[in-house]
Amino acid sequence: MVDGWQAASVTAHGAEALGPATTTEVADGVFAYVQPDGSWWINNTGFVVGDSVSGGEVVAIDATSTERRTRALLEAIGEVSDRPVRTLVNTHHHGDHTNGNCLFTDAVVVGHRNCRDGVRAQVIGGLDAVFGAVEWGDLQVRPPTLVLDERLDVYVGDRPVELHYIGTPAHTTGDVVAWLPAERVLFAGDLVFNGGTPFVLMGSVLGALDALERVRAFGATTIVPGHGPVCGPEVVDAVAGYLAFVRDIAVDAHAAGVTPLEAARTTDLGEYAQWHDSERLVGNLHRAMAELAGTPRGATIDIFAAFADMLTVNGGPLRCLA
Ligand SMILES: [Zn+2]
């Protein structure tokens, strides 16, 4: 895995260097669309198709970051079903999951109430200083117009896709999972990263740990993470282990009166060093230390200062192959 992305990073920018996205049927009519390598701006999506008897409309879960990637996703859906995508679920507001919303022209976009606010506040692109040049394409911000607070069920024929707010600020303040109870498949959004560093700067460290308890409680046998390969519940333990690691570093740094940047620079990531985007540690520490200083979960903190520290730790723009 580590070898793979190092090779990609020296070869070229773009999806071509990473291999194609894969569409995998993880249960009957339930598909995971996984984009390698799951690093910054390269997310997973999914979709559920009905059959001609029970009703054939498609429910999709998340768009992607760029026009090119979202058009490829729509093509992949079209290879499986000739029926329209009538519902697009956003697991949260971040642009890697929502920039392409506008290309789902037949769909109503559904998300948490806070996700709608987040998308509305968003600008597509304009991030060259952080991520280098990205070809975002011709996209317009399109927020969810159907919002949920706690729970909403969307039916594909007779099959429910349960949308659950995760109950607390975690990765963001509006994280929703999509649960298929009969198939025991969970689309976890960015509550779960597989092979990449979890990122809770815009949410809460302790909230994310609580959210993972909620994720566990579904009893999923298959989890489609927001980034990285499809997995089982064992990956939840790995993510929780990392967040507890962040929490513990923050407690020590808070007691010692050192900054998130100083704490990050003296941290040995150990087993987590092999996960990509490791500079997220300092961003996560910004959130963790703010919480230790009394900032409520999900409250606004200085995101720009955190990204500046991530650039410092990384020694330049963040590795982005979107
Ligand atoms: Zn994401």
Short mmCIF file of C-alpha atoms and ligand atoms in Angstrom, two decimals:
data_model
loop_
_atom_site.label_atom_id
_atom_site.label_comp_id
_atom_site.label_asym_id
_atom_site.label_seq_id
_atom_site.Cartn_x
_atom_site.Cartn_y
_atom_site.Cartn_z
CA MET A 1 0.00 0.00 0.00
CA VAL A 2 2.74 2.40 1.03
CA ASP A 3 4.81 1.37 -1.98
CA GLY A 4 1.80 1.94 -4.20
CA TRP A 5 1.24 5.52 -3.28
CA GLN A 6 4.91 6.41 -3.25
CA ALA A 7 5.12 5.11 -6.79
CA ALA A 8 2.05 7.11 -7.73
CA SER A 9 3.38 10.30 -6.25
CA VAL A 10 6.59 10.17 -8.25
CA THR A 11 4.90 9.16 -11.49
CA ALA A 12 2.32 11.82 -12.21
CA HIS A 13 -0.71 13.62 -10.90
CA GLY A 14 -4.18 12.35 -11.57
CA ALA A 15 -6.23 9.19 -11.42
CA GLU A 16 -4.24 7.55 -14.20
CA ALA A 17 -1.32 7.21 -11.84
CA LEU A 18 -3.50 5.55 -9.22
CA GLY A 19 -5.39 3.00 -11.27
CA PRO A 20 -9.08 3.13 -12.11
CA ALA A 21 -11.95 3.34 -9.68
CA THR A 22 -13.66 0.02 -9.03
CA THR A 23 -17.36 -0.78 -8.78
CA THR A 24 -17.98 -3.73 -6.48
CA GLU A 25 -21.35 -5.36 -5.75
CA VAL A 26 -21.04 -5.78 -1.97
CA ALA A 27 -24.59 -7.20 -1.66
CA ASP A 28 -27.33 -7.90 -4.16
CA GLY A 29 -27.92 -4.59 -5.92
CA VAL A 30 -25.67 -2.68 -3.52
CA PHE A 31 -22.50 -1.22 -5.01
CA ALA A 32 -19.37 0.38 -3.60
CA TYR A 33 -17.48 2.73 -5.91
CA VAL A 34 -13.92 2.93 -4.61
CA GLN A 35 -11.40 5.44 -5.94
CA PRO A 36 -7.76 4.66 -5.25
CA ASP A 37 -5.87 5.68 -3.27
CA GLY A 38 -8.33 7.38 -0.95
CA SER A 39 -6.06 10.34 -0.17
CA TRP A 40 -7.06 14.04 -0.12
CA TRP A 41 -10.12 14.67 -2.35
CA ILE A 42 -10.30 11.04 -3.54
CA ASN A 43 -13.36 9.58 -1.85
CA ASN A 44 -15.63 6.56 -2.11
CA THR A 45 -19.26 6.58 -3.11
CA GLY A 46 -21.94 3.95 -3.50
CA PHE A 47 -25.30 3.25 -5.03
CA VAL A 48 -28.26 0.95 -4.60
CA VAL A 49 -30.33 -0.26 -7.53
CA GLY A 50 -33.79 -1.82 -7.52
CA ASP A 51 -35.10 -4.47 -9.87
CA SER A 52 -37.76 -4.04 -12.49
CA VAL A 53 -40.40 -5.70 -10.28
CA SER A 54 -39.80 -3.77 -7.06
CA GLY A 55 -39.00 -0.45 -8.68
CA GLY A 56 -35.80 0.41 -10.44
CA GLU A 57 -34.79 3.87 -9.41
CA VAL A 58 -31.27 4.36 -8.13
CA VAL A 59 -30.22 5.83 -4.80
CA ALA A 60 -26.64 7.11 -4.81
CA ILE A 61 -24.51 7.89 -1.80
CA ASP A 62 -22.13 10.82 -2.34
CA ALA A 63 -20.72 12.54 -5.40
CA THR A 64 -17.01 13.18 -5.90
CA SER A 65 -14.65 16.16 -5.87
CA THR A 66 -14.26 17.00 -9.57
CA GLU A 67 -16.32 17.07 -12.75
CA ARG A 68 -14.18 14.39 -14.37
CA ARG A 69 -14.45 12.05 -11.39
CA THR A 70 -18.19 12.57 -10.99
CA ARG A 71 -18.83 11.95 -14.69
CA ALA A 72 -16.85 8.70 -14.37
CA LEU A 73 -19.01 7.77 -11.36
CA LEU A 74 -22.21 8.47 -13.32
CA GLU A 75 -20.88 6.30 -16.15
CA ALA A 76 -20.17 3.49 -13.71
CA ILE A 77 -23.71 3.73 -12.36
CA GLY A 78 -24.99 3.71 -15.95
CA GLU A 79 -23.13 0.47 -16.65
CA VAL A 80 -25.09 -1.21 -13.85
CA SER A 81 -28.52 0.36 -14.31
CA ASP A 82 -30.23 2.31 -17.04
CA ARG A 83 -32.61 3.81 -14.47
CA PRO A 84 -32.19 7.38 -13.23
CA VAL A 85 -30.57 8.35 -9.96
CA ARG A 86 -33.54 9.93 -8.21
CA THR A 87 -31.93 10.39 -4.80
CA LEU A 88 -28.38 11.47 -3.95
CA VAL A 89 -27.38 11.23 -0.32
CA ASN A 90 -24.53 13.40 1.02
CA THR A 91 -22.85 11.76 4.02
CA HIS A 92 -21.43 15.20 4.97
CA HIS A 93 -20.69 18.57 3.40
CA HIS A 94 -17.01 18.29 2.42
CA GLY A 95 -16.35 19.01 -1.24
CA ASP A 96 -14.84 15.63 -2.04
CA HIS A 97 -18.34 14.21 -1.42
CA THR A 98 -20.48 17.11 -2.69
CA ASN A 99 -18.72 19.16 -5.40
CA GLY A 100 -20.25 16.90 -8.06
CA ASN A 101 -23.84 17.15 -6.72
CA CYS A 102 -24.88 19.41 -9.61
CA LEU A 103 -24.21 16.64 -12.15
CA PHE A 104 -26.93 14.40 -10.64
CA THR A 105 -29.53 16.30 -12.61
CA ASP A 106 -32.45 13.89 -12.00
CA ALA A 107 -31.86 13.57 -8.26
CA VAL A 108 -33.04 15.27 -5.12
CA VAL A 109 -30.03 15.80 -2.86
CA VAL A 110 -30.50 14.66 0.73
CA GLY A 111 -28.32 15.44 3.71
CA HIS A 112 -28.25 16.46 7.33
CA ARG A 113 -29.49 19.96 8.08
CA ASN A 114 -25.92 21.00 9.02
CA CYS A 115 -24.60 19.42 5.82
CA ARG A 116 -26.91 21.70 3.82
CA ASP A 117 -25.52 24.73 5.67
CA GLY A 118 -21.97 23.48 5.09
CA VAL A 119 -22.44 23.00 1.36
CA ARG A 120 -24.13 26.40 1.03
CA ALA A 121 -21.08 28.03 2.63
CA GLN A 122 -18.71 26.22 0.31
CA VAL A 123 -16.69 27.40 -2.66
CA ILE A 124 -15.47 24.92 -5.26
CA GLY A 125 -11.76 25.28 -5.92
CA GLY A 126 -9.57 28.20 -4.91
CA LEU A 127 -7.35 25.96 -2.81
CA ASP A 128 -4.16 25.95 -4.87
CA ALA A 129 -2.06 27.23 -1.98
CA VAL A 130 -3.00 24.16 0.05
CA PHE A 131 -3.40 21.40 -2.52
CA GLY A 132 -1.64 22.67 -5.63
CA ALA A 133 -3.49 22.99 -8.95
CA VAL A 134 -6.54 20.73 -9.30
CA GLU A 135 -8.75 20.49 -12.36
CA TRP A 136 -12.10 20.85 -10.63
CA GLY A 137 -14.05 21.21 -13.89
CA ASP A 138 -17.28 23.09 -14.47
CA LEU A 139 -19.24 22.61 -11.26
CA GLN A 140 -21.71 24.69 -9.27
CA VAL A 141 -22.39 24.39 -5.57
CA ARG A 142 -25.62 22.45 -5.06
CA PRO A 143 -26.70 21.91 -1.45
CA PRO A 144 -29.16 19.27 -0.23
CA THR A 145 -32.77 20.40 -0.55
CA LEU A 146 -34.20 17.58 1.55
CA VAL A 147 -32.73 17.59 5.05
CA LEU A 148 -32.87 15.26 8.03
CA ASP A 149 -32.15 15.86 11.69
CA GLU A 150 -32.03 12.31 13.06
CA ARG A 151 -33.35 9.75 10.61
CA LEU A 152 -34.79 9.36 7.15
CA ASP A 153 -35.54 6.15 5.23
CA VAL A 154 -35.28 6.10 1.45
CA TYR A 155 -36.82 3.10 -0.32
CA VAL A 156 -35.39 1.47 -3.41
CA GLY A 157 -38.38 -0.61 -4.35
CA ASP A 158 -39.10 -2.58 -1.17
CA ARG A 159 -35.62 -2.11 0.20
CA PRO A 160 -34.98 0.54 2.84
CA VAL A 161 -31.80 2.60 2.87
CA GLU A 162 -31.78 4.03 6.38
CA LEU A 163 -30.09 7.39 6.82
CA HIS A 164 -28.99 8.01 10.40
CA TYR A 165 -27.42 11.15 11.81
CA ILE A 166 -24.53 9.86 13.89
CA GLY A 167 -25.65 11.87 16.91
CA THR A 168 -22.73 14.21 17.60
CA PRO A 169 -20.19 16.35 15.80
CA ALA A 170 -17.54 13.85 14.66
CA HIS A 171 -15.86 14.20 11.24
CA THR A 172 -18.10 17.24 10.67
CA THR A 173 -21.21 18.56 12.40
CA GLY A 174 -23.55 16.79 10.00
CA ASP A 175 -22.37 13.21 9.52
CA VAL A 176 -24.93 10.74 8.19
CA VAL A 177 -24.45 7.01 7.56
CA ALA A 178 -26.48 4.93 5.14
CA TRP A 179 -27.47 1.55 6.56
CA LEU A 180 -28.95 -1.40 4.72
CA PRO A 181 -30.28 -3.57 7.54
CA ALA A 182 -31.10 -6.72 5.55
CA GLU A 183 -27.71 -6.75 3.83
CA ARG A 184 -25.80 -5.51 6.90
CA VAL A 185 -23.93 -3.01 4.73
CA LEU A 186 -22.98 0.39 6.16
CA PHE A 187 -21.87 3.36 4.10
CA ALA A 188 -19.94 5.13 6.84
CA GLY A 189 -18.80 8.28 5.08
CA ASP A 190 -15.69 9.82 6.64
CA LEU A 191 -16.36 8.42 10.09
CA VAL A 192 -14.21 5.56 8.78
CA PHE A 193 -10.98 5.88 6.81
CA ASN A 194 -9.23 2.71 5.68
CA GLY A 195 -5.51 3.14 5.08
CA GLY A 196 -5.58 6.92 5.40
CA THR A 197 -5.29 9.19 8.40
CA PRO A 198 -8.66 10.05 9.97
CA PHE A 199 -9.46 13.78 10.02
CA VAL A 200 -11.65 15.47 12.63
CA LEU A 201 -10.53 19.12 12.43
CA MET A 202 -14.06 20.23 11.47
CA GLY A 203 -15.81 18.05 14.03
CA SER A 204 -14.72 16.57 17.33
CA VAL A 205 -12.16 14.07 18.55
CA LEU A 206 -14.29 12.76 21.42
CA GLY A 207 -17.39 13.02 19.24
CA ALA A 208 -15.71 10.91 16.58
CA LEU A 209 -14.92 8.26 19.21
CA ASP A 210 -18.58 8.28 20.29
CA ALA A 211 -19.64 8.11 16.65
CA LEU A 212 -17.56 4.98 16.15
CA GLU A 213 -19.51 3.33 18.99
CA ARG A 214 -22.67 4.12 17.06
CA VAL A 215 -21.05 2.73 13.91
CA ARG A 216 -20.15 -0.48 15.74
CA ALA A 217 -23.67 -0.83 17.11
CA PHE A 218 -25.13 -1.28 13.63
CA GLY A 219 -23.41 -4.67 13.49
CA ALA A 220 -22.34 -4.25 9.88
CA THR A 221 -20.52 -7.10 8.19
CA THR A 222 -19.47 -4.83 5.31
CA ILE A 223 -18.40 -1.21 5.73
CA VAL A 224 -17.85 1.13 2.81
CA PRO A 225 -15.53 3.76 4.31
CA GLY A 226 -15.37 7.34 3.06
CA HIS A 227 -11.85 6.70 1.83
CA GLY A 228 -9.93 3.47 1.20
CA PRO A 229 -10.89 -0.11 0.42
CA VAL A 230 -14.17 -1.74 1.50
CA CYS A 231 -13.68 -3.37 4.86
CA GLY A 232 -15.25 -5.05 7.85
CA PRO A 233 -15.80 -3.76 11.36
CA GLU A 234 -12.16 -4.40 12.33
CA VAL A 235 -11.20 -1.12 10.67
CA VAL A 236 -13.40 0.74 13.16
CA ASP A 237 -11.03 -0.43 15.88
CA ALA A 238 -8.04 0.92 13.97
CA VAL A 239 -9.66 4.34 13.52
CA ALA A 240 -10.70 4.44 17.18
CA GLY A 241 -7.15 3.51 18.17
CA TYR A 242 -5.80 6.46 16.22
CA LEU A 243 -8.31 8.91 17.68
CA ALA A 244 -7.47 7.75 21.20
CA PHE A 245 -3.79 8.24 20.31
CA VAL A 246 -4.57 11.83 19.23
CA ARG A 247 -6.59 12.45 22.39
CA ASP A 248 -3.71 11.23 24.59
CA ILE A 249 -1.10 13.37 22.81
CA ALA A 250 -3.38 16.37 23.20
CA VAL A 251 -3.82 15.77 26.94
CA ASP A 252 -0.04 15.73 27.41
CA ALA A 253 0.48 18.77 25.17
CA HIS A 254 -2.25 20.70 26.94
CA ALA A 255 -0.68 19.91 30.33
CA ALA A 256 2.79 20.86 29.09
CA GLY A 257 1.53 24.07 27.47
CA VAL A 258 2.94 23.29 24.03
CA THR A 259 1.28 24.11 20.71
CA PRO A 260 -0.33 21.55 18.40
CA LEU A 261 2.57 22.06 15.98
CA GLU A 262 5.21 21.41 18.64
CA ALA A 263 3.30 18.37 19.84
CA ALA A 264 2.97 16.99 16.30
CA ARG A 265 6.66 17.50 15.58
CA THR A 266 7.74 15.49 18.60
CA THR A 267 5.22 12.68 18.07
CA ASP A 268 6.34 9.29 16.83
CA LEU A 269 3.40 8.11 14.73
CA GLY A 270 4.50 4.50 15.09
CA GLU A 271 2.07 2.16 13.32
CA TYR A 272 0.11 5.15 11.97
CA ALA A 273 3.06 6.47 9.96
CA GLN A 274 2.15 4.14 7.10
CA TRP A 275 -1.30 5.76 6.66
CA HIS A 276 -1.31 8.44 3.99
CA ASP A 277 -1.88 12.13 4.79
CA SER A 278 -0.16 11.82 8.17
CA GLU A 279 0.10 15.64 8.42
CA ARG A 280 -3.55 15.52 9.50
CA LEU A 281 -2.20 14.79 12.98
CA VAL A 282 -1.54 18.45 13.63
CA GLY A 283 -4.99 19.41 12.36
CA ASN A 284 -6.54 16.81 14.62
CA LEU A 285 -4.48 18.16 17.53
CA HIS A 286 -5.83 21.66 16.89
CA ARG A 287 -9.33 20.29 17.43
CA ALA A 288 -8.37 18.05 20.36
CA MET A 289 -6.58 20.84 22.22
CA ALA A 290 -9.40 23.31 21.57
CA GLU A 291 -11.77 20.80 23.12
CA LEU A 292 -9.49 20.41 26.13
CA ALA A 293 -9.61 24.20 26.50
CA GLY A 294 -13.39 24.06 26.64
CA THR A 295 -14.48 24.52 23.01
CA PRO A 296 -17.74 22.65 22.44
CA ARG A 297 -17.82 19.79 19.95
CA GLY A 298 -18.07 21.07 16.40
CA ALA A 299 -17.70 24.74 17.34
CA THR A 300 -15.81 27.01 14.95
CA ILE A 301 -12.05 27.12 15.48
CA ASP A 302 -9.26 28.64 13.38
CA ILE A 303 -9.19 26.18 10.47
CA PHE A 304 -6.65 28.31 8.56
CA ALA A 305 -4.13 28.10 11.37
CA ALA A 306 -4.55 24.33 11.42
CA PHE A 307 -4.03 24.01 7.66
CA ALA A 308 -1.00 26.32 7.88
CA ASP A 309 0.48 23.92 10.43
CA MET A 310 -0.33 20.94 8.21
CA LEU A 311 1.57 22.63 5.37
CA THR A 312 4.47 23.27 7.73
CA VAL A 313 4.58 19.66 8.90
CA ASN A 314 4.32 18.47 5.30
CA GLY A 315 6.99 20.88 4.06
CA GLY A 316 4.76 22.32 1.31
CA PRO A 317 1.37 21.84 -0.36
CA LEU A 318 -0.47 18.69 0.68
CA ARG A 319 -0.21 15.67 -1.56
CA CYS A 320 -3.31 15.82 -3.76
CA LEU A 321 -3.87 13.59 -6.78
CA ALA A 322 -7.49 14.55 -7.41
ZN ZN B 1 -13.95 12.71 2.40
#
